Coordinates of C-alpha atoms in Angstrom, one line a residue:
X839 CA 36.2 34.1 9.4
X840 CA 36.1 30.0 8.9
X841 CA 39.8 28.7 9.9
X842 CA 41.1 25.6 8.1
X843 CA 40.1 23.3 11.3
X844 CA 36.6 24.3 11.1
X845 CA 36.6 23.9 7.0
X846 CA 38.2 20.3 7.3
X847 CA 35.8 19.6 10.1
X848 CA 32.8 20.5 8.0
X849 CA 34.2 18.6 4.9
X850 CA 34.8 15.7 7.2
X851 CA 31.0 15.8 8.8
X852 CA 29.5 16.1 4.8
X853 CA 31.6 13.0 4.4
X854 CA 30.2 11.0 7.0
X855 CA 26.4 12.0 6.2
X856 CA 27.1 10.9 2.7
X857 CA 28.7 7.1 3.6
X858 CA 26.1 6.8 6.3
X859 CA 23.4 6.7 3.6
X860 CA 23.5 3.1 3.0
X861 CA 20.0 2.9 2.1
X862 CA 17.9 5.1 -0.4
X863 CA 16.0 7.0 2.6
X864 CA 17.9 10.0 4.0
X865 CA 18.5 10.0 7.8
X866 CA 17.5 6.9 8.1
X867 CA 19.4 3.8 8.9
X868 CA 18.3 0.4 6.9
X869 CA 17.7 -2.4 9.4
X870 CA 18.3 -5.5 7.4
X871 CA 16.0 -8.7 8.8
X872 CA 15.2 -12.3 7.5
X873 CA 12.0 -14.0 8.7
X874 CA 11.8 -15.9 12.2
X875 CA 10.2 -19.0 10.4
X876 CA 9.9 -19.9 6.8
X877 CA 6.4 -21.8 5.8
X878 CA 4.6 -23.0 2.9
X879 CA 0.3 -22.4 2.5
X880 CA -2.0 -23.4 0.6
X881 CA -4.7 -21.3 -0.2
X882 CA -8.1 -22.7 1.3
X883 CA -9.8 -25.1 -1.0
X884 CA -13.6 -24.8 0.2
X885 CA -13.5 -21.1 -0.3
X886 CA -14.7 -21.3 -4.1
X887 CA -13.7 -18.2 -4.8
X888 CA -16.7 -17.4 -7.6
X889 CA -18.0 -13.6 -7.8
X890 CA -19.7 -13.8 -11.4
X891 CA -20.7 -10.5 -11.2
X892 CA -17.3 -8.9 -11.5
X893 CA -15.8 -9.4 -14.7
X894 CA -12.2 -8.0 -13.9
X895 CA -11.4 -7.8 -10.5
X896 CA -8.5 -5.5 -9.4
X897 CA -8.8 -4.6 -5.7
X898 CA -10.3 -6.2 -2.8
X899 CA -11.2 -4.4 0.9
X900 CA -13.5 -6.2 3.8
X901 CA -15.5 -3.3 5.7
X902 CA -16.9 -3.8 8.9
X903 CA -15.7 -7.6 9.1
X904 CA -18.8 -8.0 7.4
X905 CA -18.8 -7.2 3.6
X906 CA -16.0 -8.1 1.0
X907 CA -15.7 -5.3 -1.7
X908 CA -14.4 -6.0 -4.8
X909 CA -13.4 -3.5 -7.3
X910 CA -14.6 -4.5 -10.9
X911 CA -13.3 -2.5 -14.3
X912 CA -16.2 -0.6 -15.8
X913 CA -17.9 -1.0 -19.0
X914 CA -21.2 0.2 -21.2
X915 CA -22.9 -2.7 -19.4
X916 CA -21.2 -2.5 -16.3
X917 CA -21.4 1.2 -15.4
X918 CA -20.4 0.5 -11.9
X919 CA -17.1 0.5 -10.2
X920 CA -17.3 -2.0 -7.0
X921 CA -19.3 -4.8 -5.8
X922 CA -20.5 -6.2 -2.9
X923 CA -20.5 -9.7 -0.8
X924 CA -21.2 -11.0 2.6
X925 CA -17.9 -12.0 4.0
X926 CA -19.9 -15.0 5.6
X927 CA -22.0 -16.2 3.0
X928 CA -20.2 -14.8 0.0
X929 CA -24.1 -13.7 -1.4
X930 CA -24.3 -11.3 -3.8
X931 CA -25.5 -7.9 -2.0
X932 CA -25.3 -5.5 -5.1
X933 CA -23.0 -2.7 -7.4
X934 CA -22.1 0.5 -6.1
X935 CA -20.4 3.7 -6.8
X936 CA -21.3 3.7 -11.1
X937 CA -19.0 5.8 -13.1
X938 CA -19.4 9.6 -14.3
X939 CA -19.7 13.2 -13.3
X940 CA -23.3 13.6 -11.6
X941 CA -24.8 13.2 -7.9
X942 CA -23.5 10.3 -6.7
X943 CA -21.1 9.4 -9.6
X944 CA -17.1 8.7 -9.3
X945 CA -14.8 9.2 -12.4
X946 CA -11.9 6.8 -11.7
X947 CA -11.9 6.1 -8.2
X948 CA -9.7 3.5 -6.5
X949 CA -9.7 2.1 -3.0
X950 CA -7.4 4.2 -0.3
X951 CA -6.1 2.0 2.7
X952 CA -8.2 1.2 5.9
X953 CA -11.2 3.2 7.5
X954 CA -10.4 4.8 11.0
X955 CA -13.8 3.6 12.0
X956 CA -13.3 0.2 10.7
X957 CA -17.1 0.8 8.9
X958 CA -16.7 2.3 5.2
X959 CA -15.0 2.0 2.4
X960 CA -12.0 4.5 1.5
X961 CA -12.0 6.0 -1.8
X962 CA -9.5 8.0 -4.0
X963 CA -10.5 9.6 -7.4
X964 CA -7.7 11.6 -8.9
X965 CA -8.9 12.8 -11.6
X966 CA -11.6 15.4 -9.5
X967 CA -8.8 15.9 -6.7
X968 CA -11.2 14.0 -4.6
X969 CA -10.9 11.6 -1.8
X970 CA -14.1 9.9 -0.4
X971 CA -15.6 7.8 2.7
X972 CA -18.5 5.6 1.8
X973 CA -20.9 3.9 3.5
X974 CA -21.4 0.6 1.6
X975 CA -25.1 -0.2 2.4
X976 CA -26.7 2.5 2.2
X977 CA -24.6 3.1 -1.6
X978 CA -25.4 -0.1 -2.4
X979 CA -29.5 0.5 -1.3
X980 CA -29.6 3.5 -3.0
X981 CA -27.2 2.7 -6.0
X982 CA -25.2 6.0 -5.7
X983 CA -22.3 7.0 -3.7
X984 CA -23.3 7.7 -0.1
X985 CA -20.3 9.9 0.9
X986 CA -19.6 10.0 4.9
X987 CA -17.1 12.6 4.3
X988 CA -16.0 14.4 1.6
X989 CA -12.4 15.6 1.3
X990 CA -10.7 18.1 -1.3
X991 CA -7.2 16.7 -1.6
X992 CA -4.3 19.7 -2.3
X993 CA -3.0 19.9 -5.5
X994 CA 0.0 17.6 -6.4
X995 CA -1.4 14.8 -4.3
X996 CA -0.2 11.0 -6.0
X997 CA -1.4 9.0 -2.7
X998 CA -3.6 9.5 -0.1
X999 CA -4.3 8.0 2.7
X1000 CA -7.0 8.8 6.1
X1001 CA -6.2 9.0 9.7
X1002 CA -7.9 9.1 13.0
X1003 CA -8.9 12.2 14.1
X1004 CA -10.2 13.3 10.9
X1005 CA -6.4 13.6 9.5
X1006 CA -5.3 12.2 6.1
X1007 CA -1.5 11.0 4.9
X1008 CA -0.7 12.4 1.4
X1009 CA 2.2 11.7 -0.9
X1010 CA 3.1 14.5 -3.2
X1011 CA 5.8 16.4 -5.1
X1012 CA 7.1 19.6 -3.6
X1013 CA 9.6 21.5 -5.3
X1014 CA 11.1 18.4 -7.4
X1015 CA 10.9 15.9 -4.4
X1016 CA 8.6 13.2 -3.0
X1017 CA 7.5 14.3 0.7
X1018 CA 4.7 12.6 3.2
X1019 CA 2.7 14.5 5.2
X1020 CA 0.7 14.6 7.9
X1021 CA -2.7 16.9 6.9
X1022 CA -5.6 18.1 9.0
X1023 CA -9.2 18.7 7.3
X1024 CA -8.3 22.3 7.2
X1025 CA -5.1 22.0 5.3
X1026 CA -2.8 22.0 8.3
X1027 CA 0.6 20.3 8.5
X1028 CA 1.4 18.3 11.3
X1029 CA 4.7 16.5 9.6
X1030 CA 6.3 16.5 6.8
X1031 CA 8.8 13.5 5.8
X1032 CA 11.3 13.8 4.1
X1033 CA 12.7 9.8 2.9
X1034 CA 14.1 10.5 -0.3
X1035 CA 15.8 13.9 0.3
X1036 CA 18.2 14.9 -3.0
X1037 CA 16.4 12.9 -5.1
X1038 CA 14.6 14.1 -8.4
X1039 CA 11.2 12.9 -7.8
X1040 CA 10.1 14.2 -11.5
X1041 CA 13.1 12.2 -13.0
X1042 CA 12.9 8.8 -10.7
X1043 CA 8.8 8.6 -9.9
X1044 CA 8.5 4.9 -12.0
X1045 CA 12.0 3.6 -9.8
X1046 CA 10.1 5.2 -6.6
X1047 CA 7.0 3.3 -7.2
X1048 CA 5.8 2.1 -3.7
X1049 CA 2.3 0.7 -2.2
X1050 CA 0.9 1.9 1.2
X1051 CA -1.2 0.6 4.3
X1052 CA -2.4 2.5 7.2
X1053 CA -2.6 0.9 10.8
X1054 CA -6.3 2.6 11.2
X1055 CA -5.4 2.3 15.4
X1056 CA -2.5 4.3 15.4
X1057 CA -2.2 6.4 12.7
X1058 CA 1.1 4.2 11.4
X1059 CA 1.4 4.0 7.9
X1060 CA 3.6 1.6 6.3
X1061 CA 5.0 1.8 2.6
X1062 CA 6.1 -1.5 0.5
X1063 CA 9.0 -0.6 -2.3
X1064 CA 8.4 -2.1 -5.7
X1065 CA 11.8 -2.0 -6.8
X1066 CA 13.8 -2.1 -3.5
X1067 CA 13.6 -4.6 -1.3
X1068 CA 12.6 -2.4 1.4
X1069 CA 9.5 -1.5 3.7
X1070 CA 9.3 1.9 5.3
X1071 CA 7.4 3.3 8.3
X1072 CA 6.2 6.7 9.4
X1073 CA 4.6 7.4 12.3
X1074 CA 2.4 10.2 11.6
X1075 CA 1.7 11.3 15.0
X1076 CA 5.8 11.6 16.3
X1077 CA 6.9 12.1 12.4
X1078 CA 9.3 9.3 13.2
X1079 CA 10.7 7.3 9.9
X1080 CA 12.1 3.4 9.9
X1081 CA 13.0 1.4 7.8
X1082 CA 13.7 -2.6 7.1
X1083 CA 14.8 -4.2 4.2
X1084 CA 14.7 -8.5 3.4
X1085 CA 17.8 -8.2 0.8
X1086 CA 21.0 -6.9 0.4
X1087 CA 19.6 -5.9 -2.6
X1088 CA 18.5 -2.5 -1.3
X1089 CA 21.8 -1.3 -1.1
X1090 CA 21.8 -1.0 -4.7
X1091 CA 19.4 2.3 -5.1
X1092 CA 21.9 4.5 -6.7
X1093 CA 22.2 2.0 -9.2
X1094 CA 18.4 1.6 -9.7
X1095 CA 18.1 5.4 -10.2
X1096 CA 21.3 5.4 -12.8
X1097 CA 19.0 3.5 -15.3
X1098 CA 15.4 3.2 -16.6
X1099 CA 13.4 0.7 -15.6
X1100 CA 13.4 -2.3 -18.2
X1101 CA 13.1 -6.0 -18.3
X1102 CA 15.8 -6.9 -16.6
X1103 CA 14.8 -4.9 -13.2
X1104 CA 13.8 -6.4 -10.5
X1105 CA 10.6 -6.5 -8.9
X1106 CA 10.2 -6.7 -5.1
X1107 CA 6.4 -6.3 -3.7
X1108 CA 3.3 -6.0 -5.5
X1109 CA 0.8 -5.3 -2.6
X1110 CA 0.1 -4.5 0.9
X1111 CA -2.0 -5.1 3.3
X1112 CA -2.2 -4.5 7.0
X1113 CA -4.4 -4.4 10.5
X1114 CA -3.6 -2.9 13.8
X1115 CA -1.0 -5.7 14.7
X1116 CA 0.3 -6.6 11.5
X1117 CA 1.5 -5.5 8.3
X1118 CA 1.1 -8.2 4.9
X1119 CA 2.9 -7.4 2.0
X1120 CA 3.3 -9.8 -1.3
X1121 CA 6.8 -10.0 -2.8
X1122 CA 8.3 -11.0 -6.1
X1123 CA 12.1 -10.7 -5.8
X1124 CA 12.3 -11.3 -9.8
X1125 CA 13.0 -9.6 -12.8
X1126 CA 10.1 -8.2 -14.5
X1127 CA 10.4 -10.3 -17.5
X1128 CA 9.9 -13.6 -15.2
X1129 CA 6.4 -12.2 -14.5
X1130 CA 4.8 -13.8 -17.2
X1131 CA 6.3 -16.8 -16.5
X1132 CA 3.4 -19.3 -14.7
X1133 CA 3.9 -20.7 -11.8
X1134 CA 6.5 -18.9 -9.9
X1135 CA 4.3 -18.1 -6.7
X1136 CA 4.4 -15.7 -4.1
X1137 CA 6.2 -14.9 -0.9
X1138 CA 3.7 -12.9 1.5
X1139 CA 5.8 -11.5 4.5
X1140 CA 4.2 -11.0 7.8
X1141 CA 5.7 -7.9 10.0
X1142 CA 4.6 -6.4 13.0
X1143 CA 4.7 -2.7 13.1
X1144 CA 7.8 -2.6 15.0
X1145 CA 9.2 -3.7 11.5
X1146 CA 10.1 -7.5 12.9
X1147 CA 10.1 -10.3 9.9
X1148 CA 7.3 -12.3 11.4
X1149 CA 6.5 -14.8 8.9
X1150 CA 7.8 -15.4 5.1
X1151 CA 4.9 -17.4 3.8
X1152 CA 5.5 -19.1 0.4
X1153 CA 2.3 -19.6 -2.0
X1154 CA 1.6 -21.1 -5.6
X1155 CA -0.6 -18.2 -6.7
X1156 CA 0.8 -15.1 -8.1
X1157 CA -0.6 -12.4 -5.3
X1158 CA -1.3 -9.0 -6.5
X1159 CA -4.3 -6.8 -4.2
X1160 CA -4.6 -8.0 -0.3
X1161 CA -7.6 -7.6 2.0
X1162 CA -7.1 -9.4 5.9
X1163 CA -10.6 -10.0 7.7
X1164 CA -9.4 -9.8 11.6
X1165 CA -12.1 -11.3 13.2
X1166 CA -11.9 -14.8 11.3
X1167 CA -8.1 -13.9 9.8
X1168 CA -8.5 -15.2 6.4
X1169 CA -6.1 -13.2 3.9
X1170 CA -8.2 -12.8 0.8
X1171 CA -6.2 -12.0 -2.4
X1172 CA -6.1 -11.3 -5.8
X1173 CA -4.7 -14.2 -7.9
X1174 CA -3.7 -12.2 -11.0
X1175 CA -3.6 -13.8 -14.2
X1176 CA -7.1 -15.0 -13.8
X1177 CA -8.3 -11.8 -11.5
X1178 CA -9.6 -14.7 -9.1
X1179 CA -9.8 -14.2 -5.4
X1180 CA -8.1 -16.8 -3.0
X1181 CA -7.8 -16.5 0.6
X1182 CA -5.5 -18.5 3.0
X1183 CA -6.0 -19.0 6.7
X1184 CA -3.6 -17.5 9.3
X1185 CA -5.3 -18.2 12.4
X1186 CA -2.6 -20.9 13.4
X1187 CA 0.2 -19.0 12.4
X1188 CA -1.6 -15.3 13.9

């Protein structure tokens, strides 16, 4: 039988979890951090930034510090879905991966986070349950996909991401609610986290939008918010979550989930990026009907994976996709309205 002291006791802990959930992860306290130095940058003027082949380009990956991969949109004349560049010369090496359903073919596939091996290009295709590693020469040589490994994602997958030692990082739904976890090749679970715990993932998936980066060293994987202020971390080998936020603003999640998303929301990063030291992520800060206005720039914040505000770098260009070369540490980007690639040098600040 429960006596009154253990009921108020109980009623008293429920009370204290609930308060205690200042931020929208459960179990996880929000560390809230400004930058240690504020700088402007412009973006490097004798990189031209001029890939004629790609008529619309959306995503941007360097592989093997060698080759910059750009992902183009696909057409009846442009059947295929990414091209290639020297990262030193910026030549013209060739198309690869072209769209449809036979050998060698992709349906809608978009680029996945960083390669373990640091030497192919991560793929994800959705619509086939699919998740690829490519080897870019030799797909490029022999104008179809040449697939490294070839992984059938589970069902209910929305993100995916790979891992050292042959184990992947998935986001999915299970039973109503966003989880992470930690996968083997043969299906097994490692961890499963659990960030946004009592929270109807069918009803709030637009208002949990996020972007992710994988430290392809560690096995870290870090997740930008779009409409929270807030980057999370989850250590997939411990199953350890953290979290940091760069605005009070974050504090506000219960009222971001009481309403749809509209104009007047605010939008906080637009893309990540990362490398085994550091984690890049652009960010916005502004309603959603401000995007269209021109010229209101770019923050791109600089952490390291210990979740410290490194760097808040401010920027003319309006930053969407990010790809960081580490051996000559130029940041190459997407400038959006004109799908143009820029790039900015951090070796003085890095």
């Amino acid at each position: 039988m429960v006596s009154l002291r253990q009921i108020l006791f109980m009623m008293t802990a429920g009370m204290v979890v609930s308060c205690s959930r200042d931020g929208i992860m459960s179990d996880t306290p929000v560390r809230l951090v400004s930058p240690d130095k504020v700088v402007s940058l412009c973006s490097d003027t004798t990189f031209q930034g001029i890939f004629p082949e790609v008529l619309q380009c959306s995503c941007i990956q360097v592989v093997n510090d060698s080759v910059i991969v750009l992902q183009d949109q696909t057409s009846e004349i442009n059947p295929y879905h990414f091209k290639a560049y020297s990262a030193d010369s910026f030549d013209y090496i060739g198309p690869l991966v072209s769209r449809g359903r036979g050998p060698g073919e992709m349906l809608s596939p978009y680029m996945a986070g960083n390669d373990p091996e640091g030497k192919c290009l991560c793929l994800q295709d959705n619509a086939v349950g699919k998740a690829y590693i490519v080897d870019v020469m030799q797909s490029v040589e022999s104008r179809k996909a040449s697939v490294v490994h070839n992984i059938d994602l589970p069902s209910g997958i929305a993100d995916w991401l790979p891992l050292p030692g042959s184990k992947q990082f998935v986001l999915k739904q299970e039973k109503g609610e966003f989880v992470f976890q930690t996968l083997g090749n043969n299906g097994y679970i490692y961890h499963t986290f659990h960030p946004y715990r009592d929270i109807d993932g069918e009803r709030c998936m637009t208002h949990l939008s996020s972007i992710l980066t994988n430290n392809r060293m560690t096995g870290e994987v870090a997740e930008a918010m779009v409409f929270l202020p807030q980057l999370n971390m989850f250590d997939s080998g411990t199953g350890r979550m953290s979290s940091v936020a760069v605005d009070a603003g974050y504090r506000k999640w219960k009222a971001l989930l009481s309403k749809m998303i509209n104009e007047d929301t605010r939008e906080y990063y637009t893309g990540i990026e990362s490398s085994p030291d550091y984690i890049f992520a652009a960010y916005k800060g502004l309603p959603l009907k401000k995007k269209r206005e021109p010229g209101i720039g770019t923050s791109i914040h600089i952490f390291d994976w210990d979740g410290n505000f490194i760097y808040d770098i401010k920027v003319t260009e309006d930053i969407g996709d990010m790809a960081f070369d580490n051996r000559t540490k130029y940041l190459y980007c997407v400038d959006v309205p004109g799908c143009k690639i820029v790039r900015y040098s951090l070796d003085a600040l890095l």
